[in-house]
Amino acid sequence: MTDRRFTFFHAPNTRSSCTLHLIEELGVPYDLHPLSLDREDHKAPDYLALNPMGKVPAIRHGAAVVTELGAITLYLGDLFPETGLCPQPGDPLRGPLLRWLFFYGNCVEPAVLQKAMKWPDPPKRMAGYGAFDDVMAAVVDRLEEGPWFLGERFTVADGLWGPALGWLTRFGMAPQVAAVTDYVARIEARPATARVLAIDAELTAKFEAG
């Protein structure tokens, strides 16, 4: 497929803002399809045909539809290898990239839900992520080797993890330790963060204005 332009289905100030941050870091052309959760655009038949879960984000690239933060991150990173932000097969960082992209969806999301709902720790044999404290300890250990998620090199992994940890920090769901807060500060100082905030603010204003 030679045409690399894609459509990004995005609801402002949601998980899909992580993907918006990634796209802005990549600096690639795309078509934005905004969705209002208040209007339940994500439950409309045309969107459910793309993503039966009715969740954001999603991208459509030609006939391919990709959902889930980690999958979208990897897909876009591989679609635009010339950006240098996505370690390719053969790169020693490819394995760690895959590890941490999958770790977010497989471990962080369920652990955060457990914490937010105040559920007791599950039996560790039954939960692949162990418990919330186990997950966050792994994240802190990784960031203490920083400055970025894969070490000295900023990658698409930071396009996902950076805004996600920023959100978790604001809601008191991330450890208040220097490794995390310093990392979030580095992400928030990047120009892409300002662009994401401006885009989300503009979309929110338009939705509120009807």
PDB file of C-alpha atoms in Angstrom:
ATOM      1  CA  MET A   1       0.000   0.000   0.000  1.00  0.00           C
ATOM      2  CA  THR A   2       1.614   3.247  -1.138  1.00  0.00           C
ATOM      3  CA  ASP A   3      -0.899   5.700   0.353  1.00  0.00           C
ATOM      4  CA  ARG A   4      -0.029   6.051   4.004  1.00  0.00           C
ATOM      5  CA  ARG A   5      -2.635   8.638   4.937  1.00  0.00           C
ATOM      6  CA  PHE A   6      -5.024   7.309   7.561  1.00  0.00           C
ATOM      7  CA  THR A   7      -8.170   8.356   9.413  1.00  0.00           C
ATOM      8  CA  PHE A   8      -7.982   8.796  13.163  1.00  0.00           C
ATOM      9  CA  PHE A   9     -11.204   8.403  15.163  1.00  0.00           C
ATOM     10  CA  HIS A  10     -10.723  10.475  18.273  1.00  0.00           C
ATOM     11  CA  ALA A  11     -12.713  11.682  21.268  1.00  0.00           C
ATOM     12  CA  PRO A  12     -10.980  14.563  23.070  1.00  0.00           C
ATOM     13  CA  ASN A  13      -9.681  14.124  26.603  1.00  0.00           C
ATOM     14  CA  THR A  14      -9.925  10.334  26.538  1.00  0.00           C
ATOM     15  CA  ARG A  15      -7.505   7.458  26.037  1.00  0.00           C
ATOM     16  CA  SER A  16      -7.332   8.370  22.385  1.00  0.00           C
ATOM     17  CA  SER A  17      -5.452  11.525  23.364  1.00  0.00           C
ATOM     18  CA  CYS A  18      -2.495   9.155  23.856  1.00  0.00           C
ATOM     19  CA  THR A  19      -2.741   8.234  20.171  1.00  0.00           C
ATOM     20  CA  LEU A  20      -3.141  11.890  19.227  1.00  0.00           C
ATOM     21  CA  HIS A  21       0.088  12.617  21.096  1.00  0.00           C
ATOM     22  CA  LEU A  22       1.817   9.788  19.231  1.00  0.00           C
ATOM     23  CA  ILE A  23       0.615  11.117  15.866  1.00  0.00           C
ATOM     24  CA  GLU A  24       1.796  14.612  16.696  1.00  0.00           C
ATOM     25  CA  GLU A  25       5.187  13.220  17.696  1.00  0.00           C
ATOM     26  CA  LEU A  26       5.400  11.336  14.402  1.00  0.00           C
ATOM     27  CA  GLY A  27       4.477  14.505  12.519  1.00  0.00           C
ATOM     28  CA  VAL A  28       2.640  12.623   9.768  1.00  0.00           C
ATOM     29  CA  PRO A  29      -0.455  13.604   7.720  1.00  0.00           C
ATOM     30  CA  TYR A  30      -3.812  12.185   8.759  1.00  0.00           C
ATOM     31  CA  ASP A  31      -7.547  12.842   8.629  1.00  0.00           C
ATOM     32  CA  LEU A  32      -9.184  13.553  11.983  1.00  0.00           C
ATOM     33  CA  HIS A  33     -12.662  12.148  12.610  1.00  0.00           C
ATOM     34  CA  PRO A  34     -13.770  13.612  15.956  1.00  0.00           C
ATOM     35  CA  LEU A  35     -16.313  11.815  18.131  1.00  0.00           C
ATOM     36  CA  SER A  36     -18.326  13.184  21.021  1.00  0.00           C
ATOM     37  CA  LEU A  37     -18.860  10.723  23.847  1.00  0.00           C
ATOM     38  CA  ASP A  38     -21.594  12.959  25.270  1.00  0.00           C
ATOM     39  CA  ARG A  39     -23.517  12.590  21.993  1.00  0.00           C
ATOM     40  CA  GLU A  40     -22.625   8.877  22.000  1.00  0.00           C
ATOM     41  CA  ASP A  41     -21.045   9.120  18.555  1.00  0.00           C
ATOM     42  CA  HIS A  42     -19.032   6.052  19.525  1.00  0.00           C
ATOM     43  CA  LYS A  43     -22.272   4.049  19.729  1.00  0.00           C
ATOM     44  CA  ALA A  44     -23.494   5.042  16.263  1.00  0.00           C
ATOM     45  CA  PRO A  45     -23.895   2.143  13.804  1.00  0.00           C
ATOM     46  CA  ASP A  46     -21.227   3.422  11.419  1.00  0.00           C
ATOM     47  CA  TYR A  47     -18.625   3.539  14.175  1.00  0.00           C
ATOM     48  CA  LEU A  48     -19.683   0.220  15.707  1.00  0.00           C
ATOM     49  CA  ALA A  49     -19.123  -1.299  12.276  1.00  0.00           C
ATOM     50  CA  LEU A  50     -15.481  -0.266  12.670  1.00  0.00           C
ATOM     51  CA  ASN A  51     -15.106  -1.089  16.343  1.00  0.00           C
ATOM     52  CA  PRO A  52     -17.890  -3.235  17.820  1.00  0.00           C
ATOM     53  CA  MET A  53     -16.590  -2.380  21.303  1.00  0.00           C
ATOM     54  CA  GLY A  54     -17.615   1.247  20.705  1.00  0.00           C
ATOM     55  CA  LYS A  55     -14.303   2.475  22.137  1.00  0.00           C
ATOM     56  CA  VAL A  56     -11.735   5.042  21.093  1.00  0.00           C
ATOM     57  CA  PRO A  57      -9.207   5.321  19.636  1.00  0.00           C
ATOM     58  CA  ALA A  58      -9.323   3.643  16.249  1.00  0.00           C
ATOM     59  CA  ILE A  59      -7.592   4.225  12.955  1.00  0.00           C
ATOM     60  CA  ARG A  60      -8.541   3.233   9.421  1.00  0.00           C
ATOM     61  CA  HIS A  61      -5.780   2.884   6.868  1.00  0.00           C
ATOM     62  CA  GLY A  62      -7.167   1.750   3.547  1.00  0.00           C
ATOM     63  CA  ALA A  63      -9.083  -1.441   4.320  1.00  0.00           C
ATOM     64  CA  ALA A  64      -7.283  -1.976   7.619  1.00  0.00           C
ATOM     65  CA  VAL A  65      -8.930  -0.972  10.892  1.00  0.00           C
ATOM     66  CA  VAL A  66      -6.780  -0.978  14.029  1.00  0.00           C
ATOM     67  CA  THR A  67      -7.983  -0.510  17.605  1.00  0.00           C
ATOM     68  CA  GLU A  68      -6.309  -0.724  21.046  1.00  0.00           C
ATOM     69  CA  LEU A  69      -3.602   1.712  22.095  1.00  0.00           C
ATOM     70  CA  GLY A  70      -0.654  -0.634  21.845  1.00  0.00           C
ATOM     71  CA  ALA A  71      -1.665  -2.052  18.478  1.00  0.00           C
ATOM     72  CA  ILE A  72      -2.219   1.406  17.001  1.00  0.00           C
ATOM     73  CA  THR A  73       1.118   2.593  18.363  1.00  0.00           C
ATOM     74  CA  LEU A  74       2.991  -0.272  16.734  1.00  0.00           C
ATOM     75  CA  TYR A  75       1.047  -0.019  13.476  1.00  0.00           C
ATOM     76  CA  LEU A  76       1.755   3.674  13.031  1.00  0.00           C
ATOM     77  CA  GLY A  77       5.367   3.309  14.106  1.00  0.00           C
ATOM     78  CA  ASP A  78       5.900   0.631  11.482  1.00  0.00           C
ATOM     79  CA  LEU A  79       3.944   2.595   8.878  1.00  0.00           C
ATOM     80  CA  PHE A  80       6.360   5.517   9.221  1.00  0.00           C
ATOM     81  CA  PRO A  81       9.773   3.944   9.918  1.00  0.00           C
ATOM     82  CA  GLU A  82      11.599   6.970   8.514  1.00  0.00           C
ATOM     83  CA  THR A  83      10.635   8.951  11.623  1.00  0.00           C
ATOM     84  CA  GLY A  84      13.144   6.851  13.562  1.00  0.00           C
ATOM     85  CA  LEU A  85      10.701   6.603  16.479  1.00  0.00           C
ATOM     86  CA  CYS A  86       9.886   2.917  16.113  1.00  0.00           C
ATOM     87  CA  PRO A  87      12.669   0.337  16.512  1.00  0.00           C
ATOM     88  CA  GLN A  88      12.348  -2.062  13.600  1.00  0.00           C
ATOM     89  CA  PRO A  89      12.911  -5.856  13.539  1.00  0.00           C
ATOM     90  CA  GLY A  90      16.591  -6.481  14.058  1.00  0.00           C
ATOM     91  CA  ASP A  91      17.010  -3.455  16.311  1.00  0.00           C
ATOM     92  CA  PRO A  92      17.945  -4.524  19.874  1.00  0.00           C
ATOM     93  CA  LEU A  93      15.182  -2.236  21.162  1.00  0.00           C
ATOM     94  CA  ARG A  94      12.442  -3.997  19.177  1.00  0.00           C
ATOM     95  CA  GLY A  95      11.913  -6.613  21.894  1.00  0.00           C
ATOM     96  CA  PRO A  96      11.682  -4.082  24.745  1.00  0.00           C
ATOM     97  CA  LEU A  97       9.331  -1.980  22.607  1.00  0.00           C
ATOM     98  CA  LEU A  98       6.935  -4.890  22.153  1.00  0.00           C
ATOM     99  CA  ARG A  99       7.219  -5.806  25.804  1.00  0.00           C
ATOM    100  CA  TRP A 100       6.227  -2.380  27.092  1.00  0.00           C
ATOM    101  CA  LEU A 101       3.487  -1.757  24.532  1.00  0.00           C
ATOM    102  CA  PHE A 102       1.805  -5.005  25.525  1.00  0.00           C
ATOM    103  CA  PHE A 103       2.519  -4.433  29.219  1.00  0.00           C
ATOM    104  CA  TYR A 104       0.409  -1.294  29.147  1.00  0.00           C
ATOM    105  CA  GLY A 105      -2.743  -2.985  27.856  1.00  0.00           C
ATOM    106  CA  ASN A 106      -2.254  -6.340  29.552  1.00  0.00           C
ATOM    107  CA  CYS A 107      -1.119  -5.127  32.965  1.00  0.00           C
ATOM    108  CA  VAL A 108      -1.579  -1.408  33.574  1.00  0.00           C
ATOM    109  CA  GLU A 109      -5.179  -1.105  32.411  1.00  0.00           C
ATOM    110  CA  PRO A 110      -6.535  -3.989  34.565  1.00  0.00           C
ATOM    111  CA  ALA A 111      -4.368  -2.999  37.537  1.00  0.00           C
ATOM    112  CA  VAL A 112      -5.603   0.593  37.423  1.00  0.00           C
ATOM    113  CA  LEU A 113      -9.203  -0.618  37.212  1.00  0.00           C
ATOM    114  CA  GLN A 114      -8.590  -2.798  40.268  1.00  0.00           C
ATOM    115  CA  LYS A 115      -7.196   0.186  42.164  1.00  0.00           C
ATOM    116  CA  ALA A 116      -9.925   2.602  41.073  1.00  0.00           C
ATOM    117  CA  MET A 117     -12.691   0.169  42.037  1.00  0.00           C
ATOM    118  CA  LYS A 118     -10.962  -0.644  45.340  1.00  0.00           C
ATOM    119  CA  TRP A 119     -11.032  -4.345  44.594  1.00  0.00           C
ATOM    120  CA  PRO A 120      -8.799  -6.578  46.708  1.00  0.00           C
ATOM    121  CA  ASP A 121      -5.673  -8.010  45.117  1.00  0.00           C
ATOM    122  CA  PRO A 122      -6.607 -11.077  43.080  1.00  0.00           C
ATOM    123  CA  PRO A 123      -4.857 -14.404  43.645  1.00  0.00           C
ATOM    124  CA  LYS A 124      -1.600 -13.930  41.741  1.00  0.00           C
ATOM    125  CA  ARG A 125      -1.974 -17.237  39.918  1.00  0.00           C
ATOM    126  CA  MET A 126      -5.220 -15.942  38.417  1.00  0.00           C
ATOM    127  CA  ALA A 127      -4.088 -12.449  37.386  1.00  0.00           C
ATOM    128  CA  GLY A 128      -1.323 -12.124  34.838  1.00  0.00           C
ATOM    129  CA  TYR A 129      -0.434  -8.678  36.166  1.00  0.00           C
ATOM    130  CA  GLY A 130      -0.154  -9.773  39.795  1.00  0.00           C
ATOM    131  CA  ALA A 131      -1.481  -6.687  41.573  1.00  0.00           C
ATOM    132  CA  PHE A 132      -1.438  -2.905  41.219  1.00  0.00           C
ATOM    133  CA  ASP A 133       1.697  -2.481  43.326  1.00  0.00           C
ATOM    134  CA  ASP A 134       3.540  -5.091  41.253  1.00  0.00           C
ATOM    135  CA  VAL A 135       2.684  -3.280  38.027  1.00  0.00           C
ATOM    136  CA  MET A 136       3.697   0.146  39.253  1.00  0.00           C
ATOM    137  CA  ALA A 137       6.938  -1.166  40.738  1.00  0.00           C
ATOM    138  CA  ALA A 138       7.857  -2.504  37.288  1.00  0.00           C
ATOM    139  CA  VAL A 139       7.088   0.882  35.715  1.00  0.00           C
ATOM    140  CA  VAL A 140       9.167   2.758  38.290  1.00  0.00           C
ATOM    141  CA  ASP A 141      12.080   0.354  37.830  1.00  0.00           C
ATOM    142  CA  ARG A 142      11.939   0.931  34.074  1.00  0.00           C
ATOM    143  CA  LEU A 143      11.841   4.720  34.350  1.00  0.00           C
ATOM    144  CA  GLU A 144      14.698   4.846  36.834  1.00  0.00           C
ATOM    145  CA  GLU A 145      16.855   3.728  33.897  1.00  0.00           C
ATOM    146  CA  GLY A 146      15.402   6.623  31.767  1.00  0.00           C
ATOM    147  CA  PRO A 147      15.223   9.278  30.603  1.00  0.00           C
ATOM    148  CA  TRP A 148      12.774   7.567  28.213  1.00  0.00           C
ATOM    149  CA  PHE A 149      10.908   4.307  28.318  1.00  0.00           C
ATOM    150  CA  LEU A 150      13.492   2.473  26.237  1.00  0.00           C
ATOM    151  CA  GLY A 151      16.435   4.272  27.761  1.00  0.00           C
ATOM    152  CA  GLU A 152      18.259   7.091  26.006  1.00  0.00           C
ATOM    153  CA  ARG A 153      16.105   6.974  22.876  1.00  0.00           C
ATOM    154  CA  PHE A 154      12.665   8.608  22.625  1.00  0.00           C
ATOM    155  CA  THR A 155      10.350   6.184  20.800  1.00  0.00           C
ATOM    156  CA  VAL A 156       6.721   5.520  20.016  1.00  0.00           C
ATOM    157  CA  ALA A 157       6.541   3.810  23.414  1.00  0.00           C
ATOM    158  CA  ASP A 158       6.758   7.265  24.982  1.00  0.00           C
ATOM    159  CA  GLY A 159       3.976   8.437  22.692  1.00  0.00           C
ATOM    160  CA  LEU A 160       1.725   5.984  24.520  1.00  0.00           C
ATOM    161  CA  TRP A 161       3.204   5.890  28.008  1.00  0.00           C
ATOM    162  CA  GLY A 162       3.899   9.596  28.395  1.00  0.00           C
ATOM    163  CA  PRO A 163       0.338  10.922  28.218  1.00  0.00           C
ATOM    164  CA  ALA A 164      -1.002   7.797  29.918  1.00  0.00           C
ATOM    165  CA  LEU A 165       1.231   8.308  32.946  1.00  0.00           C
ATOM    166  CA  GLY A 166       0.372  12.001  32.911  1.00  0.00           C
ATOM    167  CA  TRP A 167      -3.302  11.106  33.176  1.00  0.00           C
ATOM    168  CA  LEU A 168      -2.649   8.529  35.907  1.00  0.00           C
ATOM    169  CA  THR A 169      -0.555  11.043  37.841  1.00  0.00           C
ATOM    170  CA  ARG A 170      -3.290  13.687  37.735  1.00  0.00           C
ATOM    171  CA  PHE A 171      -5.781  11.208  39.148  1.00  0.00           C
ATOM    172  CA  GLY A 172      -3.432   9.969  41.863  1.00  0.00           C
ATOM    173  CA  MET A 173      -3.080   6.540  40.285  1.00  0.00           C
ATOM    174  CA  ALA A 174       0.681   6.614  39.668  1.00  0.00           C
ATOM    175  CA  PRO A 175       3.450   6.499  42.267  1.00  0.00           C
ATOM    176  CA  GLN A 176       4.538   9.984  43.350  1.00  0.00           C
ATOM    177  CA  VAL A 177       8.221   9.281  42.936  1.00  0.00           C
ATOM    178  CA  ALA A 178      10.848  11.218  41.003  1.00  0.00           C
ATOM    179  CA  ALA A 179      11.222   8.583  38.295  1.00  0.00           C
ATOM    180  CA  VAL A 180       7.555   9.034  37.341  1.00  0.00           C
ATOM    181  CA  THR A 181       7.030  12.740  37.978  1.00  0.00           C
ATOM    182  CA  ASP A 182      10.241  13.710  36.179  1.00  0.00           C
ATOM    183  CA  TYR A 183       9.283  11.549  33.216  1.00  0.00           C
ATOM    184  CA  VAL A 184       5.822  13.138  33.022  1.00  0.00           C
ATOM    185  CA  ALA A 185       7.428  16.596  33.215  1.00  0.00           C
ATOM    186  CA  ARG A 186       9.704  15.741  30.278  1.00  0.00           C
ATOM    187  CA  ILE A 187       6.698  14.585  28.246  1.00  0.00           C
ATOM    188  CA  GLU A 188       4.653  17.670  29.096  1.00  0.00           C
ATOM    189  CA  ALA A 189       7.514  19.928  28.017  1.00  0.00           C
ATOM    190  CA  ARG A 190       7.509  18.502  24.501  1.00  0.00           C
ATOM    191  CA  PRO A 191       5.885  20.595  21.722  1.00  0.00           C
ATOM    192  CA  ALA A 192       3.558  17.711  20.805  1.00  0.00           C
ATOM    193  CA  THR A 193       1.899  17.967  24.220  1.00  0.00           C
ATOM    194  CA  ALA A 194       0.951  21.589  23.637  1.00  0.00           C
ATOM    195  CA  ARG A 195      -0.473  20.717  20.229  1.00  0.00           C
ATOM    196  CA  VAL A 196      -2.573  17.910  21.689  1.00  0.00           C
ATOM    197  CA  LEU A 197      -3.965  20.174  24.411  1.00  0.00           C
ATOM    198  CA  ALA A 198      -4.884  22.798  21.810  1.00  0.00           C
ATOM    199  CA  ILE A 199      -6.590  20.274  19.513  1.00  0.00           C
ATOM    200  CA  ASP A 200      -8.562  18.708  22.365  1.00  0.00           C
ATOM    201  CA  ALA A 201      -9.590  22.123  23.708  1.00  0.00           C
ATOM    202  CA  GLU A 202     -10.809  23.217  20.274  1.00  0.00           C
ATOM    203  CA  LEU A 203     -12.795  20.002  19.746  1.00  0.00           C
ATOM    204  CA  THR A 204     -14.320  20.206  23.215  1.00  0.00           C
ATOM    205  CA  ALA A 205     -15.406  23.799  22.612  1.00  0.00           C
ATOM    206  CA  LYS A 206     -17.000  22.870  19.296  1.00  0.00           C
ATOM    207  CA  PHE A 207     -18.914  19.988  20.849  1.00  0.00           C
ATOM    208  CA  GLU A 208     -20.125  22.151  23.736  1.00  0.00           C
ATOM    209  CA  ALA A 209     -21.270  24.803  21.300  1.00  0.00           C
ATOM    210  CA  GLY A 210     -23.355  22.224  19.485  1.00  0.00           C
TER     211      GLY A 210
END
